[in-house]
Coordinates of C-alpha atoms in Angstrom, one line a residue:
X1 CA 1.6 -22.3 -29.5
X2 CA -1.5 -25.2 -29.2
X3 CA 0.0 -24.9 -25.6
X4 CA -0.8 -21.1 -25.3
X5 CA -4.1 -21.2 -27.3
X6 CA -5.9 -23.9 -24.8
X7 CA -4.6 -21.4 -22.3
X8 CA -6.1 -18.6 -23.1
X9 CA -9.4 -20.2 -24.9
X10 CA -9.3 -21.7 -20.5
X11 CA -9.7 -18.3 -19.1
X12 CA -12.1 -16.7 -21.5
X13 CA -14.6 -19.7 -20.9
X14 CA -13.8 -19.3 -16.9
X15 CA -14.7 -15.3 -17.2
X16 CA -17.9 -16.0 -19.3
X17 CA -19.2 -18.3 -17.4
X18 CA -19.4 -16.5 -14.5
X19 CA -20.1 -13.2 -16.2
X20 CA -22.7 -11.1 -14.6
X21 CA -22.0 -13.2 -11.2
X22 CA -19.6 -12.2 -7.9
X23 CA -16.5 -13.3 -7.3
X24 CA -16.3 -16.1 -5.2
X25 CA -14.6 -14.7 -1.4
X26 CA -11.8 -16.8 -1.5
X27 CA -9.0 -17.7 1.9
X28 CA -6.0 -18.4 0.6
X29 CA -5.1 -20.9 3.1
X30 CA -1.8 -22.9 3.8
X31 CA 0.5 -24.2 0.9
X32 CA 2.9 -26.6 2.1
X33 CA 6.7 -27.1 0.5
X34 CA 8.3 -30.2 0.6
X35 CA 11.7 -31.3 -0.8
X36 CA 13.3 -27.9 -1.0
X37 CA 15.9 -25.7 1.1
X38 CA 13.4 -22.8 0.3
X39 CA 10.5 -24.6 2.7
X40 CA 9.9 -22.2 5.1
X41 CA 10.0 -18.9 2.4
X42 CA 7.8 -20.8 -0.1
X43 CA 5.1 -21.3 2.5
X44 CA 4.1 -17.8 2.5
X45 CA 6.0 -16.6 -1.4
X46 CA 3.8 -19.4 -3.2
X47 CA 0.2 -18.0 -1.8
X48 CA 1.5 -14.9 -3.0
X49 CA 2.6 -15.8 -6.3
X50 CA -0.9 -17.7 -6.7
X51 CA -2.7 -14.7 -5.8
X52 CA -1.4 -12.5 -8.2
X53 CA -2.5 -15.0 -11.1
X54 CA -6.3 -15.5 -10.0
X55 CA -8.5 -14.0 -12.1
X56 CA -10.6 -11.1 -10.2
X57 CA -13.9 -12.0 -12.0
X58 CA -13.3 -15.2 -10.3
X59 CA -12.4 -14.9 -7.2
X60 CA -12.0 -12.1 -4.5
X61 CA -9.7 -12.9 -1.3
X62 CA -10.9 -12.3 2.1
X63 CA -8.0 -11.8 4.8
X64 CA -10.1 -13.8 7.2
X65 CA -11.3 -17.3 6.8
X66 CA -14.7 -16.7 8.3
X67 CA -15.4 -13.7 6.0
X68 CA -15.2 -16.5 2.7
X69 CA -17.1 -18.8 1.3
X70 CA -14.2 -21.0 0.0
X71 CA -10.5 -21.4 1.1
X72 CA -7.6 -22.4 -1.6
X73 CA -5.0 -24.8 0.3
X74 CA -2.3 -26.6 -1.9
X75 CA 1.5 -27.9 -1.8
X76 CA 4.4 -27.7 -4.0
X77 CA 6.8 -31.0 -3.7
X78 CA 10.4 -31.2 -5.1
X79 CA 11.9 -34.7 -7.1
X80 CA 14.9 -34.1 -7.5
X81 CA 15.1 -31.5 -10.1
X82 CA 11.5 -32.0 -10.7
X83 CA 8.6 -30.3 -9.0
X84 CA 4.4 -30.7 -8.5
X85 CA 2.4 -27.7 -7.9
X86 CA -1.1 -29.0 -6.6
X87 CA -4.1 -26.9 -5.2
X88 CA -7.7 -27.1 -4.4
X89 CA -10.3 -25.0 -4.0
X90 CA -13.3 -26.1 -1.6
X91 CA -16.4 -24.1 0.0
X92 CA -15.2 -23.0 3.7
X93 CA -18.7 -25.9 4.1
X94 CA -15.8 -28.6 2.4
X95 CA -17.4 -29.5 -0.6
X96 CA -14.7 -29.3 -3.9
X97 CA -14.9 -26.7 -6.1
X98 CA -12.3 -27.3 -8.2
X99 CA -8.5 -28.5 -8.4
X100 CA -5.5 -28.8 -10.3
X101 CA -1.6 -29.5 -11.0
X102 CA 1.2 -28.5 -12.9
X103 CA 4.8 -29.9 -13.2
X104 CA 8.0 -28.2 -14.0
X105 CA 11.6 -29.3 -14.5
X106 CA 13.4 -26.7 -12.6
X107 CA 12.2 -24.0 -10.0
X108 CA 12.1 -21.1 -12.9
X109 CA 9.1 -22.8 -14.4
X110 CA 7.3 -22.3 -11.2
X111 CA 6.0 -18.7 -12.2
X112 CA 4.4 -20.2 -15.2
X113 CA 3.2 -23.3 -13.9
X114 CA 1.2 -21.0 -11.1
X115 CA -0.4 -19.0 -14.1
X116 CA -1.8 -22.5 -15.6
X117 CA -3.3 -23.7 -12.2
X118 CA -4.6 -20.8 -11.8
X119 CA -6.6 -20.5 -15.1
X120 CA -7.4 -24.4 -14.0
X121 CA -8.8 -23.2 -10.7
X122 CA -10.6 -20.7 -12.2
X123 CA -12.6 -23.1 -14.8
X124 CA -12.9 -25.4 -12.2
X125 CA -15.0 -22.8 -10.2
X126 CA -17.0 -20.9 -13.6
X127 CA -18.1 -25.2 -14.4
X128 CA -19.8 -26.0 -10.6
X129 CA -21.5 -22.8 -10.5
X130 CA -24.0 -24.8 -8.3
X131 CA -21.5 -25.9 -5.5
X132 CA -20.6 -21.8 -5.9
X133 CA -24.4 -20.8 -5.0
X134 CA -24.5 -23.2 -2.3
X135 CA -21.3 -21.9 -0.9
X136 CA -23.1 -18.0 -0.4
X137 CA -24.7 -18.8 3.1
X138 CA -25.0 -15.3 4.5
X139 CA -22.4 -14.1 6.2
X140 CA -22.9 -12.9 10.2
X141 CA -22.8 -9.4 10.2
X142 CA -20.4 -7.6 12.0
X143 CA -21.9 -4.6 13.4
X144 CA -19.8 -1.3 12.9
X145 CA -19.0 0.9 15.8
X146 CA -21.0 3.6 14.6
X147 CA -23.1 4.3 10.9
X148 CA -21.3 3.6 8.1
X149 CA -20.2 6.3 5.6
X150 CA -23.4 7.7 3.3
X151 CA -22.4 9.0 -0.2
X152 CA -24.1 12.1 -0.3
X153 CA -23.2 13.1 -3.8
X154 CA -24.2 11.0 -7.5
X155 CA -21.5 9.2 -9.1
X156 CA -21.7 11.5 -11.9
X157 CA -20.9 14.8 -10.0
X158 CA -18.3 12.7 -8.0
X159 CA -16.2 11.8 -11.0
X160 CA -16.3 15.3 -12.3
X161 CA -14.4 16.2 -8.5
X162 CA -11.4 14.0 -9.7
X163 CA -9.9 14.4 -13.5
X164 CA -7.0 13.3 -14.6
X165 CA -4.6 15.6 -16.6
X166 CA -1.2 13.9 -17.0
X167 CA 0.6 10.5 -17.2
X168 CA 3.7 9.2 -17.3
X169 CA 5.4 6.7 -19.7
X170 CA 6.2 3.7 -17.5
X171 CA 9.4 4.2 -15.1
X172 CA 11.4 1.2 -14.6
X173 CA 10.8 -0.6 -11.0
X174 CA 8.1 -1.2 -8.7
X175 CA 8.7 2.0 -6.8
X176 CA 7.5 2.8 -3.5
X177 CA 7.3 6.1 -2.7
X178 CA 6.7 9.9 -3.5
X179 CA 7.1 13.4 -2.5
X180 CA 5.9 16.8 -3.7
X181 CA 9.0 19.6 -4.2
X182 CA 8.9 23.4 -4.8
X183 CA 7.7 24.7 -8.2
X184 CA 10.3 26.3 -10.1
X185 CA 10.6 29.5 -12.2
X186 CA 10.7 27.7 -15.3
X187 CA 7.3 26.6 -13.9
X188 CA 8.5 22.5 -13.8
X189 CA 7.5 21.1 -10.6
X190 CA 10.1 19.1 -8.7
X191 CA 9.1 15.4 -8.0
X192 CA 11.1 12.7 -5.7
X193 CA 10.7 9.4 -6.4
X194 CA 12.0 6.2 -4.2
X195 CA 12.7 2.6 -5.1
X196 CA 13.7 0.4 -2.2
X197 CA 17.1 1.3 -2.5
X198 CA 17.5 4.5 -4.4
X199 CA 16.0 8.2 -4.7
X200 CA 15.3 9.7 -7.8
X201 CA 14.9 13.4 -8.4
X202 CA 12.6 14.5 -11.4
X203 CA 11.5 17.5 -13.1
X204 CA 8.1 17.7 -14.1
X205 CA 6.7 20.0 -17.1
X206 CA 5.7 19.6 -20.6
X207 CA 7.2 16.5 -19.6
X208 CA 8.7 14.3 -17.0
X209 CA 13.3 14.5 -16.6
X210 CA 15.4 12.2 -14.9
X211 CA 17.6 15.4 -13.0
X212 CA 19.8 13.1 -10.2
X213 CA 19.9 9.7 -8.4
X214 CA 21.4 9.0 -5.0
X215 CA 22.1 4.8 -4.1
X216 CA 21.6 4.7 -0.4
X217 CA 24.0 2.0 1.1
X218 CA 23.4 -2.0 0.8
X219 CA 21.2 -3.4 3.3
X220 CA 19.0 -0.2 2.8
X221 CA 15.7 -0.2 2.4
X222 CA 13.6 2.8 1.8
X223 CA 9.9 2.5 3.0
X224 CA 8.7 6.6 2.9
X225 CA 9.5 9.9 1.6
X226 CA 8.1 13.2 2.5
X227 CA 9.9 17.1 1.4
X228 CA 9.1 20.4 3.1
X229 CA 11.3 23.6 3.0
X230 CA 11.7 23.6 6.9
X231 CA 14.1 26.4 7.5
X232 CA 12.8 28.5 5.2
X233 CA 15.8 28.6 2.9
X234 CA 14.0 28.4 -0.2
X235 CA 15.3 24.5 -0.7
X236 CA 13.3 21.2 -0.2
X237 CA 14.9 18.7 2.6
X238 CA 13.9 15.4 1.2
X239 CA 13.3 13.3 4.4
X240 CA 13.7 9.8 3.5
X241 CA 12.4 7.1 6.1
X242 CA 15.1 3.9 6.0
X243 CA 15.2 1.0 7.6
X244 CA 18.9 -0.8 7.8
X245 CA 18.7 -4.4 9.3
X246 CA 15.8 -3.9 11.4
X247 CA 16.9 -0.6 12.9
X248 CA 16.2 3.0 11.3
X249 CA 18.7 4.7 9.4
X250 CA 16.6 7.6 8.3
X251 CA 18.7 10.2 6.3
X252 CA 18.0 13.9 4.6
X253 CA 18.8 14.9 1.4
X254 CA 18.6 18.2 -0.8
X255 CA 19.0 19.9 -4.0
X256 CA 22.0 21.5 -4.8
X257 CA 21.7 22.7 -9.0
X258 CA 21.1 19.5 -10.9
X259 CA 22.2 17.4 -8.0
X260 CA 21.4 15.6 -4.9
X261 CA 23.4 16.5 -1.5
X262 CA 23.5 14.1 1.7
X263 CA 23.2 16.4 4.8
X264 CA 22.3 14.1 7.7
X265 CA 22.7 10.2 7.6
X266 CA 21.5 7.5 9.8
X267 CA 18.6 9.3 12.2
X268 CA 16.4 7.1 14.1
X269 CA 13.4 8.3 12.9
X270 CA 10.6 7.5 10.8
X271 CA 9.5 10.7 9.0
X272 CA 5.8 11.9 8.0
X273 CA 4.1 15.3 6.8
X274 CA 1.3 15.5 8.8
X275 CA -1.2 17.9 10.5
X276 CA -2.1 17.5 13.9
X277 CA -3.1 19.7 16.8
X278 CA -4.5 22.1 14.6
X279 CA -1.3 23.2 13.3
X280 CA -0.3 23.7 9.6
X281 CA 1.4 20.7 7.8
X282 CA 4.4 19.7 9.5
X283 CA 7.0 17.2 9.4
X284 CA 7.1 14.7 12.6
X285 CA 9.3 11.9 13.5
X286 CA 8.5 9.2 16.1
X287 CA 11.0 6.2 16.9
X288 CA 11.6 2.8 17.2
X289 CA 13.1 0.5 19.9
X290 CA 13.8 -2.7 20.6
X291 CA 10.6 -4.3 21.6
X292 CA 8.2 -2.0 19.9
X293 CA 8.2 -0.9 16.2
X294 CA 6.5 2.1 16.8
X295 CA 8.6 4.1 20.1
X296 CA 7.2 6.8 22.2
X297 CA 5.5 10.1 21.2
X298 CA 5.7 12.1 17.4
X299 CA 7.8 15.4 17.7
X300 CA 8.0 18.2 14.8
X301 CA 11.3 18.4 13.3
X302 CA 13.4 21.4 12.9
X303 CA 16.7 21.9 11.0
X304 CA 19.0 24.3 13.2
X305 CA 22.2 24.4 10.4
X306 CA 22.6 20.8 8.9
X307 CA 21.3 19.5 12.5
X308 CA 18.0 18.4 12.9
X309 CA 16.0 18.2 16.0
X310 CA 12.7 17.2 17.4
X311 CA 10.6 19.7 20.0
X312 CA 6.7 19.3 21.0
X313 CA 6.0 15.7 21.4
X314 CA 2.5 14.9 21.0
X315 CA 1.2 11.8 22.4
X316 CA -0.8 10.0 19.9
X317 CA -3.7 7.6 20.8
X318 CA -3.3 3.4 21.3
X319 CA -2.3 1.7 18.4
X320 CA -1.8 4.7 16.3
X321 CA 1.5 5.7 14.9
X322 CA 3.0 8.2 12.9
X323 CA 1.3 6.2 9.3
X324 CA -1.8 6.2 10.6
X325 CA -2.9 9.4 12.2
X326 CA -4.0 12.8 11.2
X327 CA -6.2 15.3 12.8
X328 CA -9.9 15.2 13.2
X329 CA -10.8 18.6 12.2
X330 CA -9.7 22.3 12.0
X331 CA -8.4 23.7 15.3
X332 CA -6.5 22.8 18.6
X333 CA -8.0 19.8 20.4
X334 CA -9.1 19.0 17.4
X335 CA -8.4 14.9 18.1
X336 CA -7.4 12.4 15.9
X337 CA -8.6 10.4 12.4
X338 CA -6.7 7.1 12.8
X339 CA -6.7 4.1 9.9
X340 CA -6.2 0.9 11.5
X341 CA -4.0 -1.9 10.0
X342 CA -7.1 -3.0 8.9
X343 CA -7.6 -0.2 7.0
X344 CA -10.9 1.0 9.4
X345 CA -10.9 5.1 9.9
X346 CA -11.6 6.3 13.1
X347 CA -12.6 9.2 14.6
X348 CA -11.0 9.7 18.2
X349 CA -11.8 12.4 21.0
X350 CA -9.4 14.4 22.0
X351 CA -9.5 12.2 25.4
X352 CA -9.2 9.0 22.7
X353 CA -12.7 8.3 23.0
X354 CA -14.3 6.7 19.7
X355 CA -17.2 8.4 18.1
X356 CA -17.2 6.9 14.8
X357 CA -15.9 4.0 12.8
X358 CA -16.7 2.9 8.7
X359 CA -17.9 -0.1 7.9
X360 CA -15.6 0.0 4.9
X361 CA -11.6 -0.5 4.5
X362 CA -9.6 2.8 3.0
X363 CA -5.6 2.5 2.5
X364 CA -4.1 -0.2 1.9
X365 CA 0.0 -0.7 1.4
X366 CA 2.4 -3.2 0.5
X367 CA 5.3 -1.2 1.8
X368 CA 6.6 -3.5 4.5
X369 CA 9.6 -4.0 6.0
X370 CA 10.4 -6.9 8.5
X371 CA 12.0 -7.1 12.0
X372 CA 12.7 -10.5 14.0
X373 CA 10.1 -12.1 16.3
X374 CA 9.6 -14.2 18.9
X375 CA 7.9 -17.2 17.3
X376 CA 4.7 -16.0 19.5
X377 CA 5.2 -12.5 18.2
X378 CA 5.5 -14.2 14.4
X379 CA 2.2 -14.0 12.2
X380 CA 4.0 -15.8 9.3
X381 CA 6.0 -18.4 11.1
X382 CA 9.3 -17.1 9.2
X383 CA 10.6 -15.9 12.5
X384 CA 9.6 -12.4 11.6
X385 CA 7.1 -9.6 12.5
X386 CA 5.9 -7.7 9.5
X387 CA 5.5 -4.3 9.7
X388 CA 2.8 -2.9 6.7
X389 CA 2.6 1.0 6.7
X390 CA -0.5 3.1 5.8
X391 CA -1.5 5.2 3.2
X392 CA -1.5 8.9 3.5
X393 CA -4.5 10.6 5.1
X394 CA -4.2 14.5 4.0
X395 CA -6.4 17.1 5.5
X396 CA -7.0 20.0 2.9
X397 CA -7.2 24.0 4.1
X398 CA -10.9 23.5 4.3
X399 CA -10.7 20.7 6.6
X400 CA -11.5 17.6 4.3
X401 CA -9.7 14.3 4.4
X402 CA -8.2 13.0 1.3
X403 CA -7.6 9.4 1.6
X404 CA -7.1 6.5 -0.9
X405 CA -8.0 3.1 -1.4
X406 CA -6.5 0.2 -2.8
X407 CA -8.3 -3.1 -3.2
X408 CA -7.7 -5.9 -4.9
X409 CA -6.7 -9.0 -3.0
X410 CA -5.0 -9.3 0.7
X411 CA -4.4 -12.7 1.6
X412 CA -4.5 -13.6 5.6
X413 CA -1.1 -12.3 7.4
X414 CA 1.2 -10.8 5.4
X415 CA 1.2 -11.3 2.0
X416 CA -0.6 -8.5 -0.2
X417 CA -1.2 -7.8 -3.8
X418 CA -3.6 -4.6 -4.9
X419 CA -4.8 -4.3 -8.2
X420 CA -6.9 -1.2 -8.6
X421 CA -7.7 2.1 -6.7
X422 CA -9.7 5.2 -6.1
X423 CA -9.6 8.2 -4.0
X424 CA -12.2 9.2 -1.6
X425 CA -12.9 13.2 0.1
X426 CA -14.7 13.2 3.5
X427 CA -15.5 15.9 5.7
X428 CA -16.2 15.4 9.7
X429 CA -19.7 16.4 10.1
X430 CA -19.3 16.2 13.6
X431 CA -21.2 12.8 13.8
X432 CA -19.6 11.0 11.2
X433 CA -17.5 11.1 8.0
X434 CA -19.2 11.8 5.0
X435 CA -18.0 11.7 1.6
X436 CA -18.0 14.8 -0.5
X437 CA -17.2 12.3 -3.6
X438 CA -14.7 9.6 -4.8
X439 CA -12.8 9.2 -8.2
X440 CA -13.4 6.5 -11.0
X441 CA -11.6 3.5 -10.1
X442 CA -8.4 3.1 -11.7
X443 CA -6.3 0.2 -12.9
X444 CA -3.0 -0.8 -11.2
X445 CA -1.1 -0.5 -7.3
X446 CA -1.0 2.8 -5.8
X447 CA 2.0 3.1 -4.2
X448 CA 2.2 6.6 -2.6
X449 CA 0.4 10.1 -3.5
X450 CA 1.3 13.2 -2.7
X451 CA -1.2 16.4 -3.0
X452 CA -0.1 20.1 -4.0
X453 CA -2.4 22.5 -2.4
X454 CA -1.2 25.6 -4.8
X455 CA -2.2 23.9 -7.2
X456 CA -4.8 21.2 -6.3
X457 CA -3.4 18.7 -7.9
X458 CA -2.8 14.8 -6.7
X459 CA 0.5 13.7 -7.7
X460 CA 0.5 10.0 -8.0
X461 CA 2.6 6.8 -8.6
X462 CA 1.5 3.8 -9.3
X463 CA 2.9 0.8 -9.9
X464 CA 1.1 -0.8 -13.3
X465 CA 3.5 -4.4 -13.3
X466 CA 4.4 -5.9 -10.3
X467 CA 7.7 -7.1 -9.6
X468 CA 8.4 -10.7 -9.4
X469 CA 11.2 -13.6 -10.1
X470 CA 12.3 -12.2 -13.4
X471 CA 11.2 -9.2 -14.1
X472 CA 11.4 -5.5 -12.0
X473 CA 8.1 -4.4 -12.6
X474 CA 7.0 -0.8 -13.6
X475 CA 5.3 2.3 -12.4
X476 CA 3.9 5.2 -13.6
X477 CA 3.3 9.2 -12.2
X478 CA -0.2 10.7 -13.2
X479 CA -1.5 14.1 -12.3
X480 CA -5.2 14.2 -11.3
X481 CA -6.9 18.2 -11.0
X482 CA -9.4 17.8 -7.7
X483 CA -12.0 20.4 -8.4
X484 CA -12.7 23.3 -5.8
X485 CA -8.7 23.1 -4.7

């Protein structure tokens, strides 16, 4: 309890003291593990772990070493069934900032003992606010590609476009993805929900019902989910985007009465709604193969009995893929918006040419899956490539793009943890993308969104406690009524 009290009474002094300043841009650098089996999966789980447990009024991280003004390296060694946790934080200039330790008897403590170094760190910094000032040198500017985004409408009018009208009581799991269904004569709406390894079909009204849940296979991992009525039939197909051991094994599900029915199993497709070419919303598929993750052009899907199909490829520009893309405006030729891995949006010609590009980052996912690589090819050194995908980018009737952002923390390579997020409406003015206005941030990971144009409504999923050693974290659905749709 004394334990638990010095602990807390740590972090409250760390956030007053540097109330009212800006969170130090922190690179979480490397964290080397000694004495353990684990070495090579710690290296890159422990920065993770860390970052989670950094308070955000203290520090901010930066994916890229020369974008901070201090770096956090540290170590974890293993005695025998003992272990040290160490870390430091110093300006990227070298000068100490602040450092720390924790022991444990047995790797379960680990968890814990990163929260108390954390909260060390974090006091460390708030005490040497002087080191902290000299460590803000201006930063070099990198010049955009084109003029960043002007907000052309007050806060106040921009948080009257997004209100929210519904939440959920937390779900169990961190789960990953979601997908619009069909309203229903009852007037429930039909929601489908995905974990990594599971799909879950709800019924939204006066309140939210568990209806069905299919287990995809082990070794299954889901990482998207999109539904459309394709033929016409009057029922949903549920596409759900799968990866099994590095290869795709994409299936499609649908309703039948308070069930869910498996009618096509192991495609070789990813899956996404999109709109593109001027056409109405459409599902697409694009593949994979063995060298590159993203194969070849995206097709539109169509179901032909229980077979489905691709016709009209479309090529999409470089370094674009079927998470990343949408159309540029209304119309045929109408070229391409494209988010970067970065999370820059672009504005292509229809002949790929750029004509714009933000300043600021949009998207942001942790859905990931991971395929082997050439040590060359390997960003983490774990002998894998990691593959992030994108957030939606929705173009409305009218022509605007819907688009969210998650920020928070992304540590260098591969390892990600969000905190917060907002959504953002832009319209191409021909010139550039400006923003018709942008929600109040909210609290927690979003995960996936859909948007349901009858009723102008964003349907979203969050998740609002991570997952982590011993615990399986929890989401929640909220409804959110965008105004003029």
């Amino acid at each position: 309890m004394i334990r638990c009290k010095i602990l807390i009474t740590t972090v409250l002094l760390a956030t007053a003291a540097i109330a009212g300043a800006e969170p130090l841009r922190t690179y979480i650098g490397s964290f080397n593990a000694v004495g353990t089996p684990n070495g090579a999966e710690l290296k890159t789980l422990l920065p993770a772990l860390l970052l989670s447990r950094l308070d955000p009024e203290v520090f901010t991280a930066v994916d890229r070493r020369d974008a901070a003004e201090a770096e956090i390296t540290g170590s974890y060694v293993v005695f025998g069934k003992t272990f040290t946790l160490d870390a430091t934080v110093k300006t990227i200039g070298g000068n100490l900032l602040a450092k720390g330790f924790e022991q444990g008897e047995r790797e379960d403590d680990a968890p814990a003992a990163l929260g108390k170094l954390a909260a060390t760190l974090g006091k460390g910094v708030a005490a040497g606010q002087a080191k902290v000032a000299t460590a803000r040198q201006p930063q070099p500017a990198i010049a955009p590609a084109a003029p960043s985004m002007p907000v052309t409408q007050a806060a106040a009018d921009q948080g009257r476009l997004f209100r929210e009208t519904w939440n959920s009581s937390p779900l169990d799991g961190a789960l990953v993805a979601i997908a619009c269904g069909k309203k229903l004569p009852s007037g429930e709406r039909e929601l489908f929900v995905a974990s990594n390894r599971a799909l879950f079909y709800y019924r939204l009204g006066n309140e939210l019902k568990k209806i069905a849940t299919a287990e995809l296979p082990a070794n299954t991992q889901i990482i998207a989910l999109d539904a459309a009525d394709i033929d016409n039939d009057g029922n949903m197909e549920i596409f759900v985007t799968a990866i099994d051991r590095e290869t795709l094994a994409s299936r499609v599900l649908t309703t039948a009465g308070d069930s869910l029915k498996t009618v096509a199993a192991d495609l070789p497709y990813y899956f996404r709604s999109l709109t593109l070419s001027g056409s109405d919303r459409k599902i697409y598929a694009q593949q994979m193969s063995m060298e590159s993750d993203f194969y070849g052009p995206v097709s539109e899907v169509v179901k032909s009995g229980d077979k489905f199909t691709t016709i009209r490829p479309l090529r999409l520009p470089e370094n674009a893929n079927i998470y990343t893309v949408s159309s540029l405006k209304q119309g045929t030729d109408s070229g391409f918006t494209v988010i970067s891995s970065e999370g820059l949006l672009t504005a292509l010609a229809p002949n790929g040419e750029q004509l714009w590009q933000s300043s600021d980052r949009f998207g942001g996912s942790e859905t990931h899956f991971k395929r082997e690589a050439e040590p060359s090819r390997s960003s983490s050194g774990d002998g894998f490539r990691w593959i992030f995908l994108q957030q939606r980018l929705y173009r409305t009737a009218d022509g605007a793009l819907l688009l969210p952002r998650n920020d928070g923390a992304m540590v260098a390579g591969n390892m990600r943890s969000f905190s917060k997020h907002s959504f953002h409406l832009l319209q191409w003015s021909g010139a550039t993308f400006r923003e018709l206005g942008q929600s109040s941030v909210r609290p927690g990971y979003l995960a996936d969104y859909c948007f349901d144009p009858s009723s102008g409504e964003l349907i979203t999923l969050e998740v609002t406690q991570k997952e982590g050693l011993l615990t399986r974290g929890k989401s929640a659905i909220s409804v959110v009524k965008v105004a003029g749709y």
